[in-house]
CSV table of C-alpha atoms in Angstrom, one decimal:
chain,number,residue,atom,x,y,z
A,1,MET,CA,85.7,20.6,61.0
A,2,GLU,CA,88.7,22.9,61.4
A,3,PRO,CA,90.2,21.6,65.5
A,4,VAL,CA,88.9,25.3,66.7
A,5,LEU,CA,85.1,25.1,65.9
A,6,HIS,CA,85.1,21.0,66.9
A,7,PRO,CA,85.4,21.6,70.8
A,8,LEU,CA,83.1,24.6,70.5
A,9,PHE,CA,80.5,22.6,68.6
A,10,GLN,CA,80.8,19.9,71.4
A,11,GLN,CA,79.9,21.8,73.7
A,12,LEU,CA,77.0,23.2,71.9
A,13,GLU,CA,75.7,19.5,71.4
A,14,GLU,CA,76.5,18.2,75.0
A,15,GLN,CA,73.7,21.6,75.9
A,16,ARG,CA,71.1,20.6,73.7
A,17,GLN,CA,71.1,17.1,74.7
A,18,PHE,CA,71.1,18.4,78.6
A,19,LEU,CA,68.3,20.5,77.8
A,20,SER,CA,66.7,18.5,75.9
A,21,GLN,CA,66.6,15.5,78.3
A,22,TRP,CA,65.9,17.6,81.0
A,23,VAL,CA,63.0,19.5,79.9
A,24,SER,CA,61.7,16.1,78.3
A,25,ALA,CA,61.8,14.6,81.6
A,26,ALA,CA,59.6,17.2,83.3
A,27,SER,CA,55.7,16.4,82.7
A,28,PRO,CA,53.5,17.7,79.7
A,29,ALA,CA,51.8,20.5,82.5
A,30,LYS,CA,55.2,21.6,83.5
A,31,GLN,CA,56.7,21.5,80.2
A,32,GLU,CA,54.0,23.6,78.6
A,33,THR,CA,52.6,25.8,81.7
A,34,ASN,CA,52.8,29.7,81.1
A,35,PRO,CA,54.0,31.0,84.9
A,36,ALA,CA,52.0,34.0,83.8
A,37,PRO,CA,49.8,35.7,80.6
A,38,ASP,CA,53.2,37.2,79.1
A,39,LYS,CA,55.8,34.8,80.6
A,40,TRP,CA,57.1,31.5,78.2
A,41,SER,CA,56.8,28.2,79.4
A,42,ALA,CA,59.8,25.9,79.6
A,43,ALA,CA,58.7,24.5,75.9
A,44,GLN,CA,58.3,28.3,74.2
A,45,VAL,CA,62.0,28.8,75.7
A,46,LEU,CA,63.5,25.5,74.2
A,47,TYR,CA,61.4,26.1,70.9
A,48,HIS,CA,63.2,30.3,71.5
A,49,ILE,CA,66.9,28.5,72.3
A,50,GLY,CA,66.4,26.5,69.1
A,51,PHE,CA,64.7,29.4,67.0
A,52,ILE,CA,68.0,31.3,67.9
A,53,GLU,CA,70.3,28.7,66.6
A,54,GLN,CA,68.2,28.5,63.2
A,55,LYS,CA,68.5,31.6,62.6
A,56,VAL,CA,71.9,32.2,62.7
A,57,LEU,CA,72.2,28.9,60.4
A,58,GLU,CA,70.4,30.5,57.6
A,59,GLU,CA,72.6,34.4,58.5
A,60,LEU,CA,75.6,32.0,57.7
A,61,GLN,CA,74.5,30.0,54.8
A,62,ARG,CA,73.5,33.3,53.6
A,63,ARG,CA,76.7,34.9,53.8
A,64,LEU,CA,78.6,32.1,52.4
A,65,ALA,CA,76.3,32.0,50.0
A,66,SER,CA,76.0,35.5,48.8
A,67,GLN,CA,80.5,35.2,48.5
A,68,LYS,CA,80.7,38.9,48.8
A,69,PRO,CA,84.3,39.6,50.5
A,70,LEU,CA,83.9,39.2,54.6
A,71,ARG,CA,85.6,41.8,56.8
A,72,PRO,CA,88.8,40.6,58.9
A,73,THR,CA,88.4,40.8,62.5
A,74,SER,CA,89.1,43.5,64.8
A,75,LEU,CA,89.7,44.9,68.4
A,76,LYS,CA,86.2,46.0,67.8
A,77,THR,CA,84.7,42.2,66.7
A,78,TRP,CA,86.8,40.4,70.2
A,79,TYR,CA,85.4,43.3,71.8
A,80,ARG,CA,81.8,42.8,70.4
A,81,SER,CA,82.0,39.3,71.9
A,82,VAL,CA,83.2,40.2,75.3
A,83,VAL,CA,80.5,42.4,76.2
A,84,LEU,CA,78.1,40.1,74.5
A,85,LYS,CA,79.4,37.2,76.9
A,86,LEU,CA,78.9,39.3,79.7
A,87,PHE,CA,75.5,40.8,78.8
A,88,LEU,CA,74.3,37.4,78.4
A,89,ARG,CA,76.2,36.0,82.3
A,90,LEU,CA,74.4,38.5,84.2
A,91,PRO,CA,71.3,37.7,86.1
A,92,LEU,CA,69.1,40.1,84.7
A,93,LYS,CA,66.2,39.8,82.7
A,94,PHE,CA,66.2,41.5,79.3
A,95,LYS,CA,63.8,41.2,75.8
A,96,ALA,CA,64.9,39.3,73.3
A,97,PRO,CA,65.7,41.3,70.0
A,98,GLN,CA,62.6,42.2,67.9
A,99,VAL,CA,63.9,39.7,65.3
A,100,VAL,CA,63.4,36.7,67.8
A,101,ARG,CA,61.0,37.7,70.3
A,102,GLU,CA,58.2,35.8,68.7
A,103,VAL,CA,57.3,31.9,69.9
A,104,PRO,CA,54.1,30.1,69.2
A,105,SER,CA,51.6,30.2,72.0
A,106,VAL,CA,51.6,26.6,72.1
A,107,ALA,CA,54.6,24.9,71.8
A,108,HIS,CA,55.6,21.1,72.2
A,109,VAL,CA,58.8,19.5,73.3
A,110,PRO,CA,58.8,16.4,71.0
A,111,ALA,CA,58.2,18.7,68.1
A,112,VAL,CA,60.8,21.8,69.1
A,113,LEU,CA,63.3,19.1,69.8
A,114,GLU,CA,62.7,17.5,66.3
A,115,GLN,CA,63.3,20.6,64.8
A,116,TRP,CA,66.3,21.8,67.0
A,117,GLN,CA,67.5,18.5,65.7
A,118,LYS,CA,67.1,18.8,62.3
A,119,THR,CA,69.0,22.3,62.6
A,120,ARG,CA,71.9,21.1,64.6
A,121,VAL,CA,72.8,18.9,61.5
A,122,GLN,CA,72.6,21.3,59.5
A,123,LEU,CA,74.6,23.5,61.5
A,124,ARG,CA,77.3,20.4,62.1
A,125,ALA,CA,77.1,20.2,58.0
A,126,LEU,CA,78.0,23.6,57.7
A,127,LEU,CA,80.4,23.7,60.0
A,128,GLU,CA,82.3,20.6,58.4
A,129,GLN,CA,82.3,22.3,55.4
A,130,PHE,CA,83.5,26.0,56.7
A,131,PRO,CA,86.4,27.5,54.9
A,132,VAL,CA,89.5,27.8,56.9
A,133,ASP,CA,90.7,31.1,55.4
A,134,LEU,CA,86.7,32.6,56.8
A,135,LEU,CA,87.4,31.5,60.5
A,136,ASN,CA,89.1,35.4,61.0
A,137,LYS,CA,86.1,37.2,59.2
A,138,GLU,CA,83.3,38.6,60.3
A,139,ILE,CA,80.5,36.4,59.4
A,140,PHE,CA,77.8,37.1,61.6
A,141,PHE,CA,75.6,39.8,62.3
A,142,HIS,CA,74.0,39.7,66.2
A,143,PRO,CA,71.1,42.5,66.3
A,144,ILE,CA,72.9,43.7,69.5
A,145,ALA,CA,76.2,43.3,69.1
A,146,GLY,CA,77.4,43.9,65.7
A,147,MET,CA,79.4,41.7,63.3
A,148,LEU,CA,81.2,38.3,64.8
A,149,THR,CA,83.4,35.7,63.4
A,150,LEU,CA,82.1,31.6,63.4
A,151,PRO,CA,83.5,31.0,66.5
A,152,GLN,CA,82.5,34.2,68.5
A,153,THR,CA,79.2,32.8,66.5
A,154,LEU,CA,79.0,29.8,68.3
A,155,ALA,CA,80.5,31.0,71.9
A,156,PHE,CA,77.1,33.1,71.9
A,157,LEU,CA,75.0,30.3,71.2
A,158,HIS,CA,76.9,28.7,74.2
A,159,GLN,CA,76.0,31.8,76.5
A,160,HIS,CA,73.5,31.9,75.0
A,161,HIS,CA,71.7,28.4,76.2
A,162,ARG,CA,73.4,29.2,79.8
A,163,HIS,CA,71.6,32.4,80.1
A,164,HIS,CA,68.3,30.8,79.6
A,165,ILE,CA,69.4,27.6,82.3
A,166,PRO,CA,67.9,29.7,85.6
A,167,GLN,CA,64.5,30.7,83.8
A,168,LEU,CA,64.4,27.1,82.8
A,169,LYS,CA,65.0,26.0,86.3
A,170,LYS,CA,62.2,28.3,87.5
A,171,LEU,CA,59.7,26.5,85.1
A,172,LEU,CA,60.6,22.8,86.0
A,173,HIS,CA,61.0,23.0,90.1
């Protein structure tokens, strides 16, 4: 794995382990209870986090397999990434993009964690094989921010995980 990717991946792995242990330690009732009919349970939030990562992985795999030339990073790419990070750090609630808004009506933490672990193994494999000459190319399309580089995409995943921590705190305490 390229040196620029390794610490980003480590951050994601530490977050996955922390969130997995934290939610797993709660009772099944706390994990699976929806606070309101249109609100997610802790298990559904965890499902959403893992699902986002799976969708990112699929998009990266698709872009790499297409072998189409990728655009080099630009000031716009950097700006979009910074705005996305700031947006995710705000303590505001906002709807997820439609493409990732759906969660199962009932989610069970063990199954969610098993799928997230499988996705993470695949992500690691992709990162270990990622061509160094593509690190500064736009490879991932975020539905709100637009095109991002791989390091920016991993930073987005990190911020996305962090964004959901206050939501999980309310659900689990």
